[in-house]
Coordinates of C-alpha atoms in Angstrom, one line a residue:
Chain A
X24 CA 22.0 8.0 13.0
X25 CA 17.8 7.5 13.4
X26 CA 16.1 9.9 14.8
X27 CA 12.7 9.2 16.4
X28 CA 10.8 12.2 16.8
X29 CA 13.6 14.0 17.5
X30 CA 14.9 11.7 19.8
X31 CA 18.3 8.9 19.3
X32 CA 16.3 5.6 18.5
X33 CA 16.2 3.2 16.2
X34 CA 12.4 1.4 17.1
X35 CA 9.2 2.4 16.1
X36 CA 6.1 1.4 18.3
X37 CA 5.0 -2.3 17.2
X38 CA 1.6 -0.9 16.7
X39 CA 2.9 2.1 14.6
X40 CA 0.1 2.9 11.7
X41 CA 3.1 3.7 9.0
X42 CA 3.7 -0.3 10.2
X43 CA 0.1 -2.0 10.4
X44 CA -1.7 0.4 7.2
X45 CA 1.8 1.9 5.4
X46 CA -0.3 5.0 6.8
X47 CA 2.8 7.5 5.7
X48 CA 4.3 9.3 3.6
X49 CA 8.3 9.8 2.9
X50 CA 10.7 11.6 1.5
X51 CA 14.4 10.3 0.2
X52 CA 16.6 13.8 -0.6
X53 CA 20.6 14.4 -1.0
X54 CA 22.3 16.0 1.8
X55 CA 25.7 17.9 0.8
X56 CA 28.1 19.4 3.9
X57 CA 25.1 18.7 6.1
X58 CA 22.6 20.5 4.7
X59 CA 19.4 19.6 2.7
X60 CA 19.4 19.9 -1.6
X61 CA 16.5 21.4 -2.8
X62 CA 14.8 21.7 0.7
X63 CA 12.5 24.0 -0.2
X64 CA 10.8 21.6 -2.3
X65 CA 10.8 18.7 -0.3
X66 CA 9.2 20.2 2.5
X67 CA 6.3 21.6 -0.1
X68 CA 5.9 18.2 -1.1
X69 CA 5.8 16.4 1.8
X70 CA 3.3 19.3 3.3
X71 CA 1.4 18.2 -0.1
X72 CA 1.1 14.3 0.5
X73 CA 0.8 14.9 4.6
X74 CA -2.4 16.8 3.5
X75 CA -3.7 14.6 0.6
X76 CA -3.6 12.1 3.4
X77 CA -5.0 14.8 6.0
X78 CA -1.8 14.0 8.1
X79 CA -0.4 17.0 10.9
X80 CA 3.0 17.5 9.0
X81 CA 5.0 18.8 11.2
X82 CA 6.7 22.4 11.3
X83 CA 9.3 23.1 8.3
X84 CA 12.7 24.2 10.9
X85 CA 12.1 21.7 13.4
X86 CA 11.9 19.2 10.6
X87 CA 15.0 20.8 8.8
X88 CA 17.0 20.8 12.0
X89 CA 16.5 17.1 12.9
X90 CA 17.6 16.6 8.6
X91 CA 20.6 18.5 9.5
X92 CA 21.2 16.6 12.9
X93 CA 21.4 13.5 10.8
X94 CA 22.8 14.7 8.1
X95 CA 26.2 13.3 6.9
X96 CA 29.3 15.9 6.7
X97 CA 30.2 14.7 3.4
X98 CA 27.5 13.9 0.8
X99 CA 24.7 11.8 1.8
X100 CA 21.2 10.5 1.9
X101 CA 18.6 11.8 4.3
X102 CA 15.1 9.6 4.7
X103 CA 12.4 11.3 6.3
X104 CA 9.3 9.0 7.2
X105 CA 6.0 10.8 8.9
X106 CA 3.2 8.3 9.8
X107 CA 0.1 9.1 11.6
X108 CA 1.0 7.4 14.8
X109 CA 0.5 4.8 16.8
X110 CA -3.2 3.7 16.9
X111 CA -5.8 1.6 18.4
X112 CA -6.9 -1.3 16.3
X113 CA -9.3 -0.5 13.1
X114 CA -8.7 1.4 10.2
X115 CA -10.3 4.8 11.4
X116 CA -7.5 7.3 11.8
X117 CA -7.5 8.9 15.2
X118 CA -8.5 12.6 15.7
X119 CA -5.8 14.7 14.4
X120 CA -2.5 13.8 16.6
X121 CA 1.3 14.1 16.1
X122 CA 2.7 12.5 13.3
X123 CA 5.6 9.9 13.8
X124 CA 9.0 11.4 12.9
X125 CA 11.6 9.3 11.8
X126 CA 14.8 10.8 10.3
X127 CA 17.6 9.0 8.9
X128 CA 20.9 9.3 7.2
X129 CA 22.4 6.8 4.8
X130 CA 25.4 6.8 3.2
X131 CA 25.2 8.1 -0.7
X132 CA 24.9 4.9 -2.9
X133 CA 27.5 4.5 -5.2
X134 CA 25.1 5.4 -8.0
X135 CA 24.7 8.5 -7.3
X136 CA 28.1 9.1 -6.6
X137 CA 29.5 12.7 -8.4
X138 CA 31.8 10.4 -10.4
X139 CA 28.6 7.7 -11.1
X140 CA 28.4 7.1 -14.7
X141 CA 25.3 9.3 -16.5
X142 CA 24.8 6.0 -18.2
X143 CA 22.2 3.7 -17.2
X144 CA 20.7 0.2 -18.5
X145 CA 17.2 -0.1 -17.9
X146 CA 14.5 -2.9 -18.8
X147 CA 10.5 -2.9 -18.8
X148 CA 8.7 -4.5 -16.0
X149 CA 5.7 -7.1 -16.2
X150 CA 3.5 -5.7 -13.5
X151 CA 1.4 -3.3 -14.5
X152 CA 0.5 -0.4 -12.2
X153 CA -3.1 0.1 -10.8
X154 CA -4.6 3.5 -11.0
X155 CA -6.1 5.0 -7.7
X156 CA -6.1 8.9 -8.1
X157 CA -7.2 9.2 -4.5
X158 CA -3.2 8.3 -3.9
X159 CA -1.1 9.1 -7.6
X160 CA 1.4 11.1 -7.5
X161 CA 1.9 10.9 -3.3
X162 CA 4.8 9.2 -2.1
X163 CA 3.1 6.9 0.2
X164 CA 4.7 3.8 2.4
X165 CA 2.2 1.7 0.3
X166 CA 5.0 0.7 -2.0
X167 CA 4.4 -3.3 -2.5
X168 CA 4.1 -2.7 -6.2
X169 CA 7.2 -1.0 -6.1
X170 CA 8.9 -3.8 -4.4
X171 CA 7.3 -6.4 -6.6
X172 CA 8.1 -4.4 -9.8
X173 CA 11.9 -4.3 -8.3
X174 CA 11.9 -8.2 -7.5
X175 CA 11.7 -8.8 -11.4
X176 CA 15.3 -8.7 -11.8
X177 CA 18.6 -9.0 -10.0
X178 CA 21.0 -8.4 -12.9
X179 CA 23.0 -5.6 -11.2
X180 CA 23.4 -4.2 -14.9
X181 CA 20.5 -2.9 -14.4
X182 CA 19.5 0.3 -13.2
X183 CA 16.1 0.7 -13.3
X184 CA 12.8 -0.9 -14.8
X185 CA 9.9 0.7 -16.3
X186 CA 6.5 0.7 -15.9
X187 CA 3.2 1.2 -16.9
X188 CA -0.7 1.3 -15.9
X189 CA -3.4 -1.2 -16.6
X190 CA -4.5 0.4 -19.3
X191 CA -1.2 0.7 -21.2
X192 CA 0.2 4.0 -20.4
X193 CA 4.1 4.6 -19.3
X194 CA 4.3 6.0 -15.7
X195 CA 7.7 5.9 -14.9
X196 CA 10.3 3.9 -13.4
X197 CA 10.5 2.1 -10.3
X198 CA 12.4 4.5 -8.2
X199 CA 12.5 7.4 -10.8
X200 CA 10.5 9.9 -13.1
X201 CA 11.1 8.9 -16.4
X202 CA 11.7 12.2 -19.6
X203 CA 12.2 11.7 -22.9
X204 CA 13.0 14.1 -25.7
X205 CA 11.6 14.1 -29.4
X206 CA 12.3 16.7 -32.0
X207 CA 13.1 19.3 -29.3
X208 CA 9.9 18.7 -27.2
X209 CA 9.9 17.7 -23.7
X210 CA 7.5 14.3 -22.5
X211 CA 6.9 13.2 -19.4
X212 CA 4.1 10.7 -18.4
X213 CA 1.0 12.1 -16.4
X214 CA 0.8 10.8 -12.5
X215 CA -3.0 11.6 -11.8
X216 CA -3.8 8.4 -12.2
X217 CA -0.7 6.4 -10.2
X218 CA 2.9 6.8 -9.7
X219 CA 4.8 8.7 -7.4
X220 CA 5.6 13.0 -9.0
X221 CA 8.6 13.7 -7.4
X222 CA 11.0 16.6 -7.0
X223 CA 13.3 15.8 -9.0
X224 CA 10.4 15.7 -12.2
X225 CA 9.3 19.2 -10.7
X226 CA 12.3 20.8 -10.4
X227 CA 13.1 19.8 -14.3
X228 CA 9.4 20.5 -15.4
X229 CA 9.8 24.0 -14.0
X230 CA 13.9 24.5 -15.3
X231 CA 12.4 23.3 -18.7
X232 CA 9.6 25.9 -18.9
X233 CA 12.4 28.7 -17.5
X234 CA 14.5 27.5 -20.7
X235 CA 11.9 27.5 -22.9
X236 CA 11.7 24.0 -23.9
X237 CA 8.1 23.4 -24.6
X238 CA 6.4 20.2 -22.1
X239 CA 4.2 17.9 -22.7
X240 CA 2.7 15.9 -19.6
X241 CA 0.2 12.8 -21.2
X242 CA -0.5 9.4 -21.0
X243 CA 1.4 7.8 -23.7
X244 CA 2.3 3.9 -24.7
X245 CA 5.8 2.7 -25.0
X246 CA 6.0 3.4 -28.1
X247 CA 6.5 7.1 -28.1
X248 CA 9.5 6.1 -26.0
X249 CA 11.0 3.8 -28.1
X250 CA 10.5 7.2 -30.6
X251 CA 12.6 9.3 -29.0
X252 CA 15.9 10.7 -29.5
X253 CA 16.7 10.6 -25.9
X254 CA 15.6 9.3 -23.3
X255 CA 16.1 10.3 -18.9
X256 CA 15.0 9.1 -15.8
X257 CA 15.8 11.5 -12.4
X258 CA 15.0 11.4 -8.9
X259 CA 16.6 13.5 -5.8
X260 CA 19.5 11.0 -5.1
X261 CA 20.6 10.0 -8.7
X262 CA 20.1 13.5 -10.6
X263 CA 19.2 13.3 -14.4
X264 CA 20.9 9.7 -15.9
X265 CA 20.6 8.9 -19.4
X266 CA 18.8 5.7 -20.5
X267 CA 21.0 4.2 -23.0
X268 CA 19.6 0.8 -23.0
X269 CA 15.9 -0.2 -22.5
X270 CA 16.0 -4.3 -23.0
X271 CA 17.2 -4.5 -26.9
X272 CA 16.9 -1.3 -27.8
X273 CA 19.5 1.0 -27.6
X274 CA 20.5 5.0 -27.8
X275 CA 23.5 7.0 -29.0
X276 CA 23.9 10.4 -27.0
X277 CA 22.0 13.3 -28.3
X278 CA 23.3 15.9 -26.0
X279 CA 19.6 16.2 -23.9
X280 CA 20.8 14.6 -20.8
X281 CA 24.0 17.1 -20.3
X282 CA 20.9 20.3 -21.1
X283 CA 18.4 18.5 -19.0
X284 CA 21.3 17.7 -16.3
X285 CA 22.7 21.6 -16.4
X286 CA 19.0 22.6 -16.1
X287 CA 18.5 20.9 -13.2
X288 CA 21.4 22.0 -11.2
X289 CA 21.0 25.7 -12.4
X290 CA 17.7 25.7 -10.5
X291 CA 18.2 28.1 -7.5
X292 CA 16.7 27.3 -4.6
Chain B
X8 CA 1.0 -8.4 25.0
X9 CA 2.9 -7.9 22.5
X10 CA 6.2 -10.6 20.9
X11 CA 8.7 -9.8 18.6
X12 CA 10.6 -12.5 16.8
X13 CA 9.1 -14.6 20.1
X14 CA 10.6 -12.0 22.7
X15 CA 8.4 -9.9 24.9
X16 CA 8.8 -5.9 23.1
X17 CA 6.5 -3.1 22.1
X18 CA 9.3 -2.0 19.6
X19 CA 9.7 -3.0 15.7
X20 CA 13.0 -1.8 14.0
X21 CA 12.8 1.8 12.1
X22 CA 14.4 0.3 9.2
X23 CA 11.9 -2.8 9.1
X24 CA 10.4 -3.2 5.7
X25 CA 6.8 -3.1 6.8
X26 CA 7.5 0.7 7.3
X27 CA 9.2 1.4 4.7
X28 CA 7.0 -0.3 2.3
X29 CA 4.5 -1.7 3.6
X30 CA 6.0 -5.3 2.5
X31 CA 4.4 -7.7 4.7
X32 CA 1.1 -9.4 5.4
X33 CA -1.2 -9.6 8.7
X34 CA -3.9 -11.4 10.3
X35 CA -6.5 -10.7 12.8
X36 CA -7.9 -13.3 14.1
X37 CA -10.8 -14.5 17.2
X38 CA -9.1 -16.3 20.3
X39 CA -11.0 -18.5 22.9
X40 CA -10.2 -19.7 26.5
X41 CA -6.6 -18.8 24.7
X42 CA -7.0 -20.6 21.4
X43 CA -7.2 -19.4 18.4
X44 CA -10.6 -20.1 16.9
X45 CA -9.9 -21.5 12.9
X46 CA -6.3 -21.8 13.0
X47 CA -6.3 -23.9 10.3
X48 CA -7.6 -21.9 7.6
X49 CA -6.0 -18.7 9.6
X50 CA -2.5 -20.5 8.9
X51 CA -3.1 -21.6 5.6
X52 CA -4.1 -18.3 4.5
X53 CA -0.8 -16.4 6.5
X54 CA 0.9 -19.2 4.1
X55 CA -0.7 -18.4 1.4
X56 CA -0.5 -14.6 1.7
X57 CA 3.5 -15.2 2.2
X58 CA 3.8 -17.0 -1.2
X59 CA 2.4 -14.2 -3.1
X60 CA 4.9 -12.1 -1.9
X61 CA 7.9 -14.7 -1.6
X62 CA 7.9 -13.7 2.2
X63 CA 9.2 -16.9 4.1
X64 CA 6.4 -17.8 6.5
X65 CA 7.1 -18.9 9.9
X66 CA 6.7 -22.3 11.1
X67 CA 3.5 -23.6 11.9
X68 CA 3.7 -24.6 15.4
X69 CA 5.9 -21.8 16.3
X70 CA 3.8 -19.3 15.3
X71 CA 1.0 -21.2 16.8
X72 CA 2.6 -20.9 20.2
X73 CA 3.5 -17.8 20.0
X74 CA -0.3 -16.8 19.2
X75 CA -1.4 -19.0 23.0
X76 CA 1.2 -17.1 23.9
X77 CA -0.3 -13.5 24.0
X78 CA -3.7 -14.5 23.9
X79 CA -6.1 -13.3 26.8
X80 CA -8.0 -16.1 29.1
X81 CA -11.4 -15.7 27.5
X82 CA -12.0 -14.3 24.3
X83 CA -10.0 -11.8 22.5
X84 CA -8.3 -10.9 19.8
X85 CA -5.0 -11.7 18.4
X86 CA -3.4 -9.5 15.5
X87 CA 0.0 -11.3 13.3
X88 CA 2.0 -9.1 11.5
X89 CA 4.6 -10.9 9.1
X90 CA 6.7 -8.1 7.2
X91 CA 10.0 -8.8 5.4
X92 CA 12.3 -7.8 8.1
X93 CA 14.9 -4.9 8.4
X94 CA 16.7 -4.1 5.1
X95 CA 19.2 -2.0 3.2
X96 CA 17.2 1.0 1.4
X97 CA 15.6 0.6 -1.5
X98 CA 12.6 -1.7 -3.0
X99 CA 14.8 -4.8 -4.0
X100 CA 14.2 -7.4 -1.5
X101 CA 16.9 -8.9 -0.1
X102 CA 17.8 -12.6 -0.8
X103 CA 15.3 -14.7 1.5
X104 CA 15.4 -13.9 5.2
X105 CA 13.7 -14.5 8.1
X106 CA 10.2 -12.6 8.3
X107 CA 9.8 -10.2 11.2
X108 CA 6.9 -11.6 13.5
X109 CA 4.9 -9.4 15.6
X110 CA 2.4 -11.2 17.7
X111 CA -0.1 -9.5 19.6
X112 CA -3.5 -9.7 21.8
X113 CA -5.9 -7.2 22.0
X114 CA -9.7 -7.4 24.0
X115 CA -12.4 -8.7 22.1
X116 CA -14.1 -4.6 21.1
X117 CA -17.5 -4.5 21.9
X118 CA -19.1 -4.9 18.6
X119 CA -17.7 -8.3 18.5
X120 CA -19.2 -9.9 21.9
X121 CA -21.3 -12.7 22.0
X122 CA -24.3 -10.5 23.0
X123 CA -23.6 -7.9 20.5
X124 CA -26.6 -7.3 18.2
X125 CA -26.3 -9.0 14.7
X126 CA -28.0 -6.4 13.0
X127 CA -25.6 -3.5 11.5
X128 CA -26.1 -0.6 9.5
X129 CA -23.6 0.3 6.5
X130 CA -23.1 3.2 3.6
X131 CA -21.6 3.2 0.5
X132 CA -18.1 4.8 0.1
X133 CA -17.0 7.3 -2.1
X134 CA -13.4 5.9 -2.8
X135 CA -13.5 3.2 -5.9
X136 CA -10.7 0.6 -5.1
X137 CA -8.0 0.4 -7.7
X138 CA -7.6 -3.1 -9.1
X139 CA -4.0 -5.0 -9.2
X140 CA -4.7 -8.5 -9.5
X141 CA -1.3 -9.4 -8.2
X142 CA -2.4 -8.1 -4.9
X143 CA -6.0 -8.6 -5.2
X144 CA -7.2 -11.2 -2.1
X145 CA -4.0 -10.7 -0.2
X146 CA -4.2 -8.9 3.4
X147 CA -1.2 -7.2 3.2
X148 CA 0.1 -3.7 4.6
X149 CA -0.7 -1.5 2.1
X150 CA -3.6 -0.4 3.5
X151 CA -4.4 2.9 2.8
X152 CA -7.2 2.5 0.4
X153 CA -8.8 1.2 3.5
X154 CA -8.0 4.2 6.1
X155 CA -9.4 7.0 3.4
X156 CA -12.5 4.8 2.9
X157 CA -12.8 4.4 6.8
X158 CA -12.5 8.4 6.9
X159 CA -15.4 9.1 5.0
X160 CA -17.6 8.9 7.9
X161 CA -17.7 9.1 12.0
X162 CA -21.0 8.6 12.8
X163 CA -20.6 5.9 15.6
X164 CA -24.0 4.2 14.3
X165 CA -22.6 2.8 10.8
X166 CA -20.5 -0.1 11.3
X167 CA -19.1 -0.3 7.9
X168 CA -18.6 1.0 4.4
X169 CA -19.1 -0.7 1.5
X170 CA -16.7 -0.6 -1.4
X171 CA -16.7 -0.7 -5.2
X172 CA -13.9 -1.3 -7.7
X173 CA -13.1 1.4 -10.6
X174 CA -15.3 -0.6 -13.0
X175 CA -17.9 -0.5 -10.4
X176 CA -18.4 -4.0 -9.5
X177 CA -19.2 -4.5 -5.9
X178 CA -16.1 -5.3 -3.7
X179 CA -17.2 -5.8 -0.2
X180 CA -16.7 -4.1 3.4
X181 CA -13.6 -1.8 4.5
X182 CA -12.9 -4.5 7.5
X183 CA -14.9 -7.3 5.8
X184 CA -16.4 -9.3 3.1
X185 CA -20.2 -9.3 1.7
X186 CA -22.1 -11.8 0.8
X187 CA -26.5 -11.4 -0.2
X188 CA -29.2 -13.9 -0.8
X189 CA -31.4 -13.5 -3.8
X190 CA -34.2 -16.8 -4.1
X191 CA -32.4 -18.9 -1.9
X192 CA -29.0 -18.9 -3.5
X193 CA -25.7 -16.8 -1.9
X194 CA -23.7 -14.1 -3.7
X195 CA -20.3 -12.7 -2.8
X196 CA -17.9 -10.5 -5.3
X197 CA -15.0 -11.8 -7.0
X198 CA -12.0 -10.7 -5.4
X199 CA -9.1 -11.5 -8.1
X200 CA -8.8 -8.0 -9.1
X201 CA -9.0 -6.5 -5.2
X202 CA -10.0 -6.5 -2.1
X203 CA -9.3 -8.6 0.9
X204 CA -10.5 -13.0 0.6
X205 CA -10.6 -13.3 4.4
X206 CA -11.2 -16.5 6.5
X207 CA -14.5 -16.3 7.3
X208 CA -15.3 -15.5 3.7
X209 CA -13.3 -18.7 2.7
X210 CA -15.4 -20.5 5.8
X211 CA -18.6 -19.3 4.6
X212 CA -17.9 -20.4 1.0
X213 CA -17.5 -23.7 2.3
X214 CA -20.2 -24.1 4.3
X215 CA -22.5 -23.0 1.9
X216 CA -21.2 -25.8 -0.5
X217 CA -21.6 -28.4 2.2
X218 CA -25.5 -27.2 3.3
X219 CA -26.1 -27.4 -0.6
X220 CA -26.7 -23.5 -1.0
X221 CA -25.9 -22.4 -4.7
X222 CA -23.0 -20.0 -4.9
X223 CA -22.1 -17.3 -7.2
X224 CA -18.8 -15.7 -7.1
X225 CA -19.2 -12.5 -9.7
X226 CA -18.4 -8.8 -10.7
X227 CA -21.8 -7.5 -10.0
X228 CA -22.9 -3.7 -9.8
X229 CA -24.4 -2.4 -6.4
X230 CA -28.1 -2.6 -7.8
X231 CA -27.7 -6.5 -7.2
X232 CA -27.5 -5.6 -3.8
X233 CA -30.2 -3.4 -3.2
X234 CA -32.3 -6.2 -5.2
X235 CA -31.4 -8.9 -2.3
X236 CA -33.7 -10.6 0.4
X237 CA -30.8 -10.3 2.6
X238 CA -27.2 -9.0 2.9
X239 CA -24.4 -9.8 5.6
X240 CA -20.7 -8.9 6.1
X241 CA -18.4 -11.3 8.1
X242 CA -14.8 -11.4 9.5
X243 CA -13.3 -13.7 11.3
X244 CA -13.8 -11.1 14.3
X245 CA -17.2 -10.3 14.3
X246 CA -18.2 -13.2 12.5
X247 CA -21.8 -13.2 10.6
X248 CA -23.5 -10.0 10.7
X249 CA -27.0 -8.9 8.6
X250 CA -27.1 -5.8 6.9
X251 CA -30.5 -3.7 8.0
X252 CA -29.8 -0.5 6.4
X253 CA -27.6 0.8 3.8
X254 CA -27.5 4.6 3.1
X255 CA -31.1 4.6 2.5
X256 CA -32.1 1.2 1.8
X257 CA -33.8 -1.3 4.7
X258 CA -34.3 -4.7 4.7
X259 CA -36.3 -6.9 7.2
X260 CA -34.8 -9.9 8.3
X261 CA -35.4 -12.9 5.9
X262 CA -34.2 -15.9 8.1
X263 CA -30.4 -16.3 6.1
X264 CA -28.6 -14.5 9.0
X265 CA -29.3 -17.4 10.9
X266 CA -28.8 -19.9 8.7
X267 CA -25.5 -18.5 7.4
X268 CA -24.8 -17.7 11.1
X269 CA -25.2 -21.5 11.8
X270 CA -23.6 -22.6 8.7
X271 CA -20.2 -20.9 9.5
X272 CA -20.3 -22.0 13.6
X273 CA -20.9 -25.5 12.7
X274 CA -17.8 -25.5 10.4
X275 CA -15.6 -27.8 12.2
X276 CA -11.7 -27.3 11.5

C-alpha cells in the first residue's frame, strides 16, 4: 500500500522536485504488529534533514498514523519519502509549501528476517565518496553514488560493500553504518564530511555510552579496520550484523556483535 | 504537455528510481516552430549521459518524436527526463530495463526571449561543489547541490550564481556554464571533477576552435575571472549571455559577447 499524502496512490506528479533535483529526504524503518521501531528517532531525524534542507516536515501523529496505515501486521518495512513539491521549472525552491508525502510498506527482506544469519560477507568498493558537508550525514534522495557503489557487484554472497572519501577515510557501507571494536574501544567513522548518520548508528552510539563503552567517532583509513577484533555494520531494517568477511580477510567471533546487538535492542524508546 | 513512456500523463510511478535515488539524467533544451534547436549534440549528450550510468537510452528517432510531440508552435522549452524506471527497494540496479521517459514542454521564460537583454548580473555562492569525478559533467538528478546554491539569494535582479569546487577552482553557473576572455583567447573551467558539460558549452567549444580563438580548459581560482576583459554564461536555453556585474565587480562590454554570440548561432548541426 502507497500512500500519497495521505491519500491511496501510487503516482507522483511528473514534475515532482524529489523527481527532477532528488529534492528529498527519506527514511527506511522496521514496522513490528503495525507500529513503528524506534519512532521517536526517526521522526527527530527526518525533522533534522527536512530542516538542513529547510523543508516543511510535516507534523509527527499525522505522519505516524499514515506509517501505521501502511504498516504491515506482521513485521515489515515502512519507507517514508518527503520532497519539497511539485515546482515550476529552475532550481529556486518555491516559498515554503507542503512537502510531498509518500508512505510505503514493503515486505521485510529476507535479510533482516528474526532468523537472518548475524553473519555477513562484505567487500570494499572502488568509488570513492565526495565530501560536501552542506549534505553529510542527511539522508537525501541524491543517492547515485549509492547506486553506483552498489552496481560494483552482483555476487549475492555479498552483503554489503564499503566505502570511503576522496581523501582516504572509511565512511561506511553502502546501505549501513559501519562499527568496529579494538581492545574494548568503540570506532565509528565521522559523517561531517559525507555519508548518511543514521539511527541505527545513533541509537548504538547512545546504548554504548549508557554501557560504558568508551567511543571514538574519527576519520580513519582501512587499516584500523583490518585492526580490529570485530567488526559491525547496522542500519534500521537489518539490526547489528557481524562482518565476518571483508574481501580476503576474515574474522572469528569475539562476542562484540551479540553486546553491541543486546545494546541496541535494550534501548527503550 | 507532458508524455510518459510516449502516453499523454502528468503522473510518474512512486516507486520510480528517479525518486528514490535520483538515478536518471535530464535535458533541457530550446525548441523552434516545434523543433528542437541542436538535437544533435542534445541526443548525443542524453547518450552520453546514459552510458555513464549504464542507463539504456531510448531510441533516437523515438525520442525525437516524442520531443515535436510536446513542443509549443513557436519557441519553447522542452525538458527530457530519462531515470531508470520503477524498481524493487534498494540501490542495486536491476538487470537492464527500459528507461522511464518523461517528455515535456514548457513556455520559453522571459529571460530567454529573443528581445531579452544580454547583459546579466551574477554573485558568487557560498556552497563549494564536492568533486566526484565519476559524476563530474553528467546532468543527472542529483541536484541538490544546485537547489542550496540557488537558495542563497532571491533578489530578482541576479540571474545567476557562480560556483566553486572544494579546492577552489572556478566551476561555472548554478543553471549554466562560464566561459571569460583574457587578450583575445577564451577560458572555461575543467569540469572532470564537477559540475554540469552542457550543450551550448560543448557548441561554444567548438566554435571557438573553428573561428581560430585559442582555448584553455583549466582549474583556475576566481581572481582569473575578475582579471578578464569579458565573462559570459550560456545554456542551451538562454544561450550566450555577458556577465556586467558580479558581487561587486563591473565590466564594460569588450565586443566578445557578440562575437561568441555569433560564433555559437552560426554553428550549423
Amino acid at each position: 500500500m502507497i500512500l500519497v499524502n495521505g491519500q491511496g496512490s501510487d503516482t507522483v506528479s511528473a514534475l515532482d522536485r524529489g523527481l527532477a533535483y532528488g529534492d528529498g529526504v527519506f527514511r527506511t524503518l522496521r514496522t513490528q504488529a503495525g507500529q513503528p521501531m524506534w519512532w521517536r528517532d526517526q521522526y527527530a531525524k527526518l525533522a533534522a534533514d527536512c530542516a538542513a534542507l529547510a523543508l516543511a516536515c510535516p507534523d509527527e501523529a499525522g505522519l505516524l498514523a499514515e506509517v501505521c496505515r501502511v504498516a504491515e501486521a506482521g513485521q515489515g518495512v515502512v519507507k517514508i519519502v518527503l520532497t519539497r513539491g511539485a515546482g515550476a521549472r529552475g532550481y529556486a525552491p518555491p516559498a515554503a509549501q507542503a512537502c510531498t508525502r509518500i508512505v510505503l510498506a514493503a515486505p521485510l527482506p529476507p535479510h533482516a528476517q528474526p532468523d537472518a544469519a548475524v553473519d555477513i560477507m562484505a567487500r570494499w568498493c572502488t568509488l570513492r565518496l565526495a565530501r560536501q558537508p552542506r549534505l553529510a550525514g542527511i539522508k537525501h534522495l541524491n543517492r547515485l553514488e549509492n547506486v553506483l557503489a552498489r552496481s560494483e557487484w552482483d555476487d549475492p554472497e555479498i552483503f554489503e560493500g564499503l566505502l570511503c572519501d576522496d581523501s582516504g577515510a572509511v565512511i561506511g557501507g553502502v546501505m549501513s553504518n559501519l562499527f568496529w571494536v579494538k581492545r574494548g574501544e568503540l570506532f565509528t567513522p565521522d559523517l561531517s564530511q559525507c555519508g548518511v548518520a543514521g539511527v541505527a548508528r545513533t541509537r548504538l552510539l547512545r546504548a554504548a555510552l549508557r554501557h560504558g563503552i568508551r567511543t571514538h567517532v574519527g576519520r580513519l583509513p582501512p587499516d584500523a579496520i583490518l585492526a580490529a577484533d570485530e567488526v559491525v555494520i547496522c542500519n534500521s531494517v537489518i539490526g547489528v550484523r557481524r562482518v565476518a568477511r571483508l574481501d580476503d580477510v576474515t574474522w572469528s567471533p569475539a562476542g562484540w556483535t551479540d553486546t553491541l546487538k543486546t545494546a541496541l535492542d535494550d534501548e527503550v524508546d
